[in-house]
Coordinates of C-alpha atoms in Angstrom, one line a residue:
M29 CA -24.9 -56.2 -13.8
L30 CA -25.1 -56.0 -10.0
K31 CA -21.3 -56.5 -9.7
K32 CA -20.7 -53.7 -12.2
L33 CA -23.0 -51.4 -10.2
L34 CA -21.3 -52.2 -6.9
L35 CA -17.8 -51.5 -8.5
T36 CA -19.1 -48.2 -9.8
I37 CA -20.5 -47.2 -6.4
Y38 CA -17.2 -48.2 -4.7
A39 CA -15.2 -46.1 -7.1
L40 CA -17.4 -43.2 -6.5
V41 CA -17.1 -43.5 -2.7
L42 CA -13.3 -43.6 -3.1
A43 CA -13.3 -40.5 -5.3
L44 CA -15.5 -38.6 -2.8
A45 CA -13.4 -39.7 0.1
G46 CA -10.3 -38.5 -1.7
L47 CA -12.0 -35.2 -2.5
G48 CA -13.0 -34.8 1.2
A49 CA -9.4 -35.4 2.3
D50 CA -8.0 -32.9 -0.1
S51 CA -10.6 -30.3 0.9
A52 CA -9.8 -30.8 4.6
M53 CA -6.1 -30.4 4.0
A54 CA -6.4 -27.4 1.8
A55 CA -5.7 -24.1 3.6
P56 CA -8.0 -21.2 2.9
D57 CA -6.5 -18.5 0.7
K58 CA -7.8 -15.7 2.9
L59 CA -7.1 -15.0 6.6
V60 CA -10.0 -13.4 8.3
V61 CA -9.3 -11.5 11.5
D62 CA -12.0 -10.1 13.8
L63 CA -10.9 -6.9 15.5
V64 CA -13.0 -4.9 18.0
N65 CA -13.1 -1.6 16.1
E66 CA -12.3 -0.6 12.6
P67 CA -9.0 1.3 12.3
S68 CA -9.0 5.0 13.4
T69 CA -6.7 5.6 10.4
L70 CA -4.6 3.8 7.9
D71 CA -2.0 6.5 7.8
P72 CA 0.9 5.0 9.9
H73 CA 2.1 8.5 11.0
R74 CA -1.2 9.2 12.7
Q75 CA -2.3 6.7 15.3
W76 CA -0.7 3.5 16.6
N77 CA -3.8 2.2 18.5
P78 CA -4.1 -1.6 18.1
D79 CA -7.0 -1.7 15.6
S80 CA -5.1 0.7 13.3
Y81 CA -1.7 -0.8 13.9
Y82 CA -2.9 -4.4 13.3
V83 CA -3.8 -3.4 9.7
Y84 CA -1.4 -0.8 8.5
R85 CA 1.7 -2.5 9.8
N86 CA 1.1 -5.2 7.2
I87 CA 0.9 -2.6 4.4
Y88 CA 4.1 -0.8 5.3
D89 CA 7.7 -1.7 6.2
N90 CA 9.4 0.1 9.1
L91 CA 13.0 1.4 9.2
V92 CA 13.8 -1.2 11.9
T93 CA 11.6 -3.7 13.7
R94 CA 11.6 -6.3 16.4
D95 CA 11.9 -10.0 16.0
T96 CA 9.7 -12.5 17.8
A97 CA 12.2 -12.5 20.7
G98 CA 11.9 -8.7 21.1
K99 CA 15.4 -7.8 19.6
I100 CA 15.7 -4.8 17.4
V101 CA 16.6 -6.0 13.9
P102 CA 16.9 -4.5 10.4
Q103 CA 14.0 -4.0 8.0
I104 CA 14.4 -1.2 5.5
A105 CA 17.6 -0.3 7.3
T106 CA 20.2 -3.0 6.8
S107 CA 22.6 -1.7 9.5
W108 CA 23.3 1.4 11.6
K109 CA 26.2 3.0 13.5
L110 CA 26.6 5.8 16.0
L111 CA 28.8 8.6 14.5
D112 CA 28.6 10.6 17.7
D113 CA 26.2 11.0 20.6
T114 CA 23.6 12.8 18.5
T115 CA 24.2 11.3 15.0
V116 CA 23.2 7.9 13.7
E117 CA 24.0 6.6 10.2
F118 CA 21.6 4.1 8.6
K119 CA 22.3 2.0 5.5
I120 CA 19.2 1.5 3.5
R121 CA 18.1 -1.5 1.3
T122 CA 18.2 -0.7 -2.4
D123 CA 16.1 -3.7 -3.6
V124 CA 12.8 -2.7 -2.1
K125 CA 9.9 -1.5 -4.2
F126 CA 6.6 0.2 -3.2
Q127 CA 3.4 -1.6 -4.2
D128 CA 3.0 0.7 -7.2
G129 CA 6.4 -0.6 -8.6
S130 CA 8.4 2.5 -7.7
P131 CA 11.7 2.0 -5.8
L132 CA 11.9 2.8 -2.1
T133 CA 14.8 5.2 -1.6
A134 CA 16.7 7.0 1.1
Q135 CA 14.7 10.1 0.1
D136 CA 11.5 8.2 1.2
V137 CA 13.0 7.5 4.5
V138 CA 14.0 11.1 5.0
F139 CA 10.5 12.2 3.9
S140 CA 8.9 9.8 6.4
I141 CA 11.0 11.1 9.3
K142 CA 10.4 14.7 8.5
R143 CA 6.7 14.2 8.0
I144 CA 6.1 12.6 11.4
T145 CA 8.3 15.1 13.2
N146 CA 6.7 18.2 11.6
P147 CA 4.8 19.9 14.4
E148 CA 2.3 21.2 11.8
F149 CA 1.4 17.7 10.8
K150 CA 0.2 17.2 14.5
S151 CA 1.0 13.5 14.7
P152 CA -0.2 12.0 18.0
Q153 CA 3.2 10.1 17.8
L154 CA 5.2 13.3 17.8
G155 CA 6.3 12.9 21.4
Q156 CA 8.0 9.7 20.5
F157 CA 10.1 11.3 17.7
N158 CA 10.5 14.9 18.7
S159 CA 14.1 14.4 19.8
I160 CA 15.0 14.1 16.0
T161 CA 16.1 17.5 14.6
D162 CA 17.1 16.5 11.1
A163 CA 17.4 13.7 8.6
T164 CA 19.4 13.8 5.4
A165 CA 20.2 11.4 2.6
T166 CA 23.9 11.5 2.2
A167 CA 24.0 8.7 -0.5
P168 CA 21.5 6.6 -2.4
D169 CA 21.7 4.0 0.4
T170 CA 22.5 6.2 3.4
V171 CA 20.4 8.3 5.8
V172 CA 21.9 10.3 8.6
V173 CA 19.6 11.1 11.6
K174 CA 20.4 13.9 14.0
T175 CA 19.0 14.4 17.5
G176 CA 19.1 17.7 19.4
K177 CA 20.6 15.9 22.4
P178 CA 21.9 12.4 23.0
Y179 CA 18.9 10.2 22.8
P180 CA 19.5 6.5 23.7
P181 CA 15.9 5.3 23.0
L182 CA 16.1 6.4 19.3
L183 CA 16.3 2.9 17.9
A184 CA 13.5 1.7 20.1
Q185 CA 11.3 4.5 18.9
L186 CA 12.2 4.0 15.3
V187 CA 10.8 0.5 15.5
K188 CA 7.4 2.4 15.0
L189 CA 8.5 4.4 12.0
S190 CA 6.8 3.2 8.8
I191 CA 8.2 4.3 5.5
V192 CA 5.7 6.0 3.2
S193 CA 6.3 7.0 -0.5
K194 CA 7.3 10.6 -0.9
A195 CA 6.0 10.7 -4.4
Y196 CA 2.6 9.0 -3.7
T197 CA 2.0 11.1 -0.5
E198 CA 2.7 14.4 -2.2
K199 CA 0.6 13.3 -5.2
V200 CA -2.6 12.2 -3.4
G201 CA -2.3 14.2 -0.1
D202 CA -2.7 13.2 3.5
E203 CA -6.5 12.4 3.3
K204 CA -6.2 10.0 0.5
L205 CA -3.1 8.3 2.0
N206 CA -5.3 7.6 5.0
L207 CA -8.1 6.2 2.9
E208 CA -5.9 4.4 0.2
P209 CA -2.6 3.6 1.8
M210 CA 0.3 2.4 -0.3
G211 CA 3.5 1.0 1.2
S212 CA 6.2 -1.6 0.5
G213 CA 4.9 -4.2 2.9
P214 CA 3.7 -7.8 2.3
Y215 CA 0.0 -6.8 1.8
K216 CA -1.6 -4.2 -0.5
F217 CA -4.6 -2.2 0.3
V218 CA -7.8 -3.3 -1.6
S219 CA -10.8 -1.6 0.1
W220 CA -12.1 -0.1 3.3
Q221 CA -15.8 -0.6 3.9
K222 CA -16.2 1.9 6.8
G223 CA -17.5 0.3 9.9
V224 CA -17.3 -3.2 8.5
K225 CA -13.9 -4.3 7.2
V226 CA -10.6 -3.6 5.5
E227 CA -9.5 -6.0 2.7
L228 CA -5.9 -6.6 1.8
A229 CA -4.2 -8.7 -1.0
A230 CA -0.8 -10.3 -1.0
N231 CA 2.0 -8.2 -2.5
E232 CA 3.4 -10.9 -4.8
N233 CA 6.6 -8.9 -5.4
Y234 CA 7.4 -8.4 -1.7
W235 CA 11.2 -8.3 -1.1
R236 CA 11.1 -10.7 1.8
G237 CA 9.3 -13.4 -0.1
T238 CA 5.8 -14.7 -0.8
P239 CA 3.2 -13.7 1.8
P240 CA 1.6 -16.7 3.5
F241 CA -2.0 -15.8 2.5
A242 CA -3.4 -14.6 -0.8
A243 CA -5.6 -12.2 1.0
A244 CA -6.5 -10.9 4.4
E245 CA -9.6 -9.3 5.8
F246 CA -9.8 -7.3 9.1
R247 CA -13.4 -6.9 10.3
A248 CA -14.8 -4.6 13.0
V249 CA -16.8 -6.8 15.5
K250 CA -17.4 -5.0 18.7
D251 CA -19.1 -7.8 20.7
A252 CA -16.8 -10.5 22.1
A253 CA -19.6 -13.1 21.9
T254 CA -20.0 -12.4 18.2
R255 CA -16.2 -12.7 17.6
I256 CA -16.3 -16.0 19.4
A257 CA -19.3 -17.2 17.4
D258 CA -17.4 -16.2 14.2
L259 CA -14.4 -18.3 15.2
R260 CA -16.6 -21.3 16.1
T261 CA -18.5 -21.2 12.8
G262 CA -15.4 -20.6 10.7
K263 CA -16.3 -17.0 9.7
A264 CA -13.1 -15.9 11.3
D265 CA -9.7 -17.5 11.6
L266 CA -8.3 -15.2 14.4
I267 CA -10.0 -13.0 16.9
V268 CA -8.5 -10.5 19.3
S269 CA -9.2 -8.8 22.6
L270 CA -10.5 -11.7 24.6
N271 CA -10.8 -11.8 28.4
S272 CA -10.2 -14.8 30.7
D273 CA -13.8 -15.9 30.6
N274 CA -13.8 -15.9 26.8
A275 CA -10.6 -18.0 26.9
A276 CA -12.1 -20.5 29.2
E277 CA -15.1 -20.8 26.9
L278 CA -12.9 -21.6 23.9
K279 CA -10.5 -24.1 25.5
S280 CA -13.1 -26.9 25.3
A281 CA -13.2 -26.7 21.5
S282 CA -10.9 -29.3 19.9
N283 CA -10.5 -27.3 16.6
L284 CA -9.7 -24.0 18.3
A285 CA -6.7 -22.6 20.3
V286 CA -6.3 -19.9 22.9
L287 CA -3.0 -17.9 22.3
S288 CA -1.7 -15.4 24.8
A289 CA 1.4 -13.4 25.7
P290 CA 2.3 -10.9 28.5
T291 CA 2.5 -7.5 26.8
E292 CA 4.3 -4.3 27.5
R293 CA 0.9 -2.7 27.9
V294 CA -0.2 -1.5 31.4
A295 CA -3.8 -1.0 32.3
Y296 CA -4.1 2.3 34.1
L297 CA -6.4 5.0 35.5
M298 CA -5.3 8.5 34.3
M299 CA -6.3 11.4 36.4
N300 CA -7.1 14.9 35.3
T301 CA -4.9 16.9 37.6
E302 CA -5.6 20.2 35.8
Y303 CA -9.5 20.4 36.0
G304 CA -12.2 19.1 38.3
P305 CA -12.0 17.4 41.7
L306 CA -8.9 15.4 40.9
T307 CA -6.8 18.5 40.9
D308 CA -6.6 17.8 44.7
V309 CA -3.9 15.1 45.3
K310 CA -5.9 14.0 48.4
V311 CA -8.8 12.9 46.1
R312 CA -6.3 11.1 43.7
R313 CA -4.8 9.3 46.7
A314 CA -8.3 8.4 47.9
V315 CA -9.0 6.7 44.5
A316 CA -5.8 4.8 44.9
Y317 CA -6.6 3.6 48.4
A318 CA -10.2 2.7 47.3
L319 CA -9.0 0.2 44.7
D320 CA -8.5 -3.4 45.5
R321 CA -6.3 -4.4 42.5
K322 CA -5.5 -7.9 43.7
L323 CA -9.2 -8.7 43.9
I324 CA -9.8 -7.4 40.4
I325 CA -7.0 -9.5 39.0
D326 CA -7.8 -12.7 41.0
A327 CA -11.6 -12.5 40.3
L328 CA -11.6 -11.2 36.7
L329 CA -8.3 -11.9 34.9
G330 CA -7.9 -15.6 35.4
G331 CA -4.2 -15.6 35.9
Y332 CA -3.4 -14.0 32.6
S333 CA -2.3 -10.7 34.0
R334 CA -0.2 -9.5 37.0
I335 CA -0.2 -6.4 39.3
T336 CA 2.3 -3.8 38.5
D337 CA 3.1 -0.8 40.7
E338 CA 4.4 1.4 37.9
L339 CA 3.4 2.2 34.3
L340 CA 6.2 0.0 33.1
T341 CA 6.7 -3.8 32.8
P342 CA 9.8 -6.0 32.9
A343 CA 9.7 -5.8 29.1
H344 CA 10.7 -2.1 29.3
F345 CA 14.1 -0.6 29.7
G346 CA 13.7 1.6 32.8
Y347 CA 11.6 -0.8 34.8
V348 CA 12.6 -0.6 38.5
E349 CA 11.6 -2.7 41.4
G350 CA 10.2 -1.4 44.7
V351 CA 8.0 1.5 43.5
K352 CA 5.6 2.6 46.3
A353 CA 2.1 1.1 46.0
Y354 CA -1.1 2.2 47.7
P355 CA -2.7 -0.7 49.7
H356 CA -6.4 -1.2 49.7
D357 CA -7.6 0.9 52.6
P358 CA -11.3 2.2 52.2
V359 CA -11.1 3.9 55.6
K360 CA -8.1 5.9 54.6
A361 CA -9.8 6.7 51.3
K362 CA -12.9 8.1 53.0
A363 CA -10.8 10.2 55.4
L364 CA -8.9 11.8 52.5
L365 CA -12.1 12.6 50.7
A366 CA -13.4 14.3 53.9
E367 CA -10.1 16.3 54.2
A368 CA -10.6 17.4 50.6
G369 CA -14.1 18.6 51.4
Y370 CA -16.0 15.7 50.0
A371 CA -17.3 14.0 53.1
D372 CA -20.7 13.6 51.4
G373 CA -19.1 12.1 48.3
V374 CA -18.0 13.3 44.9
T375 CA -19.1 12.4 41.3
V376 CA -16.5 11.8 38.6
E377 CA -16.6 11.0 34.9
L378 CA -14.6 8.0 33.7
V379 CA -13.9 7.8 30.0
T380 CA -13.2 4.5 28.2
A381 CA -13.8 2.5 25.1
P382 CA -15.3 -0.9 24.3
V383 CA -11.9 -2.4 23.3
F384 CA -11.0 -2.3 27.0
D385 CA -12.3 -5.0 29.4
Q386 CA -15.6 -3.5 30.7
R387 CA -15.6 -6.0 33.6
I388 CA -12.6 -4.0 35.0
V389 CA -14.4 -0.7 34.4
Q390 CA -17.4 -1.9 36.3
A391 CA -15.3 -3.3 39.2
I392 CA -13.6 0.1 39.5
Q393 CA -16.9 1.8 39.5
Q394 CA -18.2 -0.5 42.3
Q395 CA -15.0 -0.2 44.4
L396 CA -15.0 3.6 44.3
S397 CA -18.7 3.8 45.1
K398 CA -18.0 2.1 48.4
V399 CA -15.9 5.1 49.6
G400 CA -18.3 7.8 48.3
I401 CA -17.0 8.3 44.8
T402 CA -19.8 8.0 42.2
V403 CA -18.4 7.1 38.8
K404 CA -20.3 8.0 35.6
I405 CA -18.9 5.9 32.7
S406 CA -18.6 7.6 29.3
M407 CA -18.2 5.1 26.5
G408 CA -17.1 5.9 23.0
D409 CA -15.5 4.1 20.0
M410 CA -11.7 4.1 19.8
S411 CA -11.5 7.2 17.7
T412 CA -13.7 9.2 20.1
F413 CA -11.8 7.8 23.1
L414 CA -8.4 8.9 21.6
K415 CA -9.7 12.4 20.9
R416 CA -10.8 12.7 24.5
R417 CA -7.6 11.1 25.7
R418 CA -5.6 13.9 24.3
A419 CA -8.1 16.7 24.7
D420 CA -7.7 19.9 26.7
P421 CA -8.3 19.4 30.4
E422 CA -11.8 20.7 30.2
G423 CA -12.7 18.0 27.6
F424 CA -10.7 15.2 29.0
G425 CA -13.1 14.0 31.7
D426 CA -12.0 13.3 35.3
M427 CA -10.4 9.9 34.8
V428 CA -9.6 7.6 31.9
F429 CA -9.3 3.8 32.0
G430 CA -7.1 2.5 29.2
R431 CA -4.0 0.5 28.5
W432 CA -0.8 2.2 27.3
S433 CA 1.8 0.8 25.0
C434 CA 4.6 2.7 23.3
A435 CA 5.5 -0.4 21.1
C436 CA 9.1 0.6 21.9
Q437 CA 9.8 -1.3 25.2
D438 CA 11.6 1.7 26.6
A439 CA 10.4 3.9 29.5
D440 CA 10.8 7.0 27.5
G441 CA 7.9 6.0 25.3
V442 CA 5.7 5.6 28.3
L443 CA 6.6 8.1 31.0
Y444 CA 7.6 11.0 28.8
A445 CA 4.5 10.6 26.7
M446 CA 2.1 10.2 29.6
F447 CA 3.5 12.7 32.1
H448 CA 5.8 15.3 30.6
S449 CA 4.0 18.7 30.7
D450 CA 4.6 19.2 26.9
S451 CA 2.9 16.0 25.9
V452 CA -0.6 16.1 24.4
W453 CA -1.3 12.9 26.3
S454 CA -0.4 14.3 29.7
K455 CA -2.8 16.0 32.2
Y456 CA -0.1 16.7 34.7
A457 CA 2.6 19.4 35.0
N458 CA 5.5 19.0 37.4
P459 CA 8.8 20.7 36.7
E460 CA 10.8 18.3 38.8
L461 CA 9.3 15.3 37.0
D462 CA 10.0 17.0 33.6
K463 CA 13.6 17.4 34.7
H464 CA 14.0 13.7 35.4
L465 CA 12.2 12.6 32.2
E466 CA 14.4 14.9 30.1
A467 CA 17.6 13.7 31.8
A468 CA 16.6 10.1 31.4
R469 CA 15.9 10.4 27.7
S470 CA 19.3 12.1 27.0
A471 CA 21.8 10.2 29.2
M472 CA 23.9 7.7 27.3
D473 CA 24.9 5.8 30.4
P474 CA 22.1 3.2 31.2
E475 CA 22.7 3.5 34.9
V476 CA 22.1 7.2 34.9
R477 CA 18.9 6.7 32.9
L478 CA 17.7 4.1 35.5
K479 CA 18.5 6.5 38.4
H480 CA 16.3 9.2 36.8
Y481 CA 13.5 6.7 36.1
R482 CA 13.6 5.6 39.7
L483 CA 13.1 9.2 40.8
A484 CA 10.4 9.9 38.2
N485 CA 8.5 6.8 39.4
D486 CA 8.7 8.0 43.0
I487 CA 7.1 11.3 42.0
I488 CA 4.4 9.6 40.0
A489 CA 3.6 7.3 42.9
D490 CA 3.5 10.1 45.4
Q491 CA 1.5 12.6 43.4
V492 CA -0.8 10.0 41.7
P493 CA -1.4 11.6 38.2
S494 CA -2.1 8.0 37.2
I495 CA -2.7 4.6 39.0
P496 CA -1.1 1.5 37.4
L497 CA -3.4 -1.5 37.7
Y498 CA -1.8 -4.5 36.0
Q499 CA 0.4 -5.7 33.2
A500 CA -2.1 -6.8 30.5
A501 CA -1.9 -10.1 28.7
A502 CA -3.0 -10.2 25.1
I503 CA -5.4 -13.1 24.6
Y504 CA -6.5 -14.4 21.1
G505 CA -8.7 -17.1 19.8
A506 CA -7.5 -18.9 16.6
K507 CA -8.2 -21.9 14.5
K508 CA -5.9 -24.7 15.8
N509 CA -4.1 -25.0 12.5
L510 CA -3.0 -21.4 12.5
Q511 CA 0.7 -21.3 13.2
W512 CA 1.6 -18.1 15.2
T513 CA 3.2 -17.1 18.4
P514 CA 2.0 -13.8 19.9
T515 CA 4.6 -11.4 21.2
A516 CA 4.9 -8.6 23.8
N517 CA 4.5 -5.9 21.2
E518 CA 1.0 -7.1 20.2
S519 CA 1.7 -7.1 16.5
L520 CA -0.4 -9.1 14.0
F521 CA 2.5 -9.6 11.5
L522 CA 0.9 -11.8 8.8
M523 CA 4.4 -12.7 7.6
D524 CA 4.9 -14.5 11.0
M525 CA 1.8 -16.6 10.5
S526 CA 1.0 -19.7 8.4
W527 CA -1.3 -22.7 8.2
K528 CA 0.1 -25.9 9.8

């Protein structure tokens, strides 16, 4: 009797051990990602801020995309060729279906191009695509794109063009497309609980193959400590927007990993040169001399980021060495303020958002205070920040701290968007700078483009409409068994991830 009981217990222990092993090996069906904010929009032709892009880029396919090495590769377009300096012909896949089962056609590509380039649509991305003058479907598998002038960055900009369904968009309208997006990508929209999370489900008929996770959930978690706690307790599998202190905290956990990559994103201070005290270049230069960028990076960024003296990084075409930098010189800063009539100091408003590293914001505030510049910080969520970032000069504030990425790795997507007088993002007007930016975006000879970007960078450095601070690194926390390599374009492509 005792022997029989022992055998029964032994068998039960083996069964439970086997069950435990299977459970440990089983990968979860859902990937949970903690973002900082909820998306500003799920309409891919509206914003491309990170919290929006992270989500909607998994719902939609783009005309072309970049691989993990940064090379432009086909997606909906299978190939392309230059017919002349202002005409590109794209061949389009004919085996792609939208998530409602309807085929994706050349007409959908044309519709998407014309939608985002329509001035009445008022896309914040318009400056990236306004070189396009026309798009036509010349065959069921062919789209021809025309530009007003030669535009060598066209492919780099089209990396951001998501293809929406013409029929669905016209049926439901722009508002519903934002709230209930429908694309051809690997994940289908399920629900959006405002302020909390967006839920997606795998598109089982995706043309590139079976998505790696049955479902995905993107949650809005503003506080970094809460995101870290979620990762530690298993409530999240991947968390974004960590700083170097957060990374150091996670490195001791054997079941977690810190993943990072240098990005094409540059942290900057943008000056309002059209309203307020920073209309005076002496005040702008005083701000530049007051900043000790090296101290900020050494003390706060833990070796993950590097100083840059321009709004570009080595990942961009158009990056040039040797741009003038302002050394840290508080005495010079005070003298310039006095010359500008602010010997007793000046107060400025600095606009930012929680997604940006607030340790940097506070360090800037402290450093400027030492020369007599009092900084009042205005904090808003990402949607509010973006509205102010492109507001009229009177509503912009005096300075903005942010990080800029065009997701195109071409100087045109940075310098033209940030500084051309026609851009909604610019608070600076300089005809000479406009001339160089226009010439650089239309010259087919790469050396000519680089010459104009050198001259444009010299003007920006001299007149200080913005101060580049550092090339930002993207730092993520993840479960150790999540297989994924971050890239410079900061994309959370779920198709590039898997469980080990």
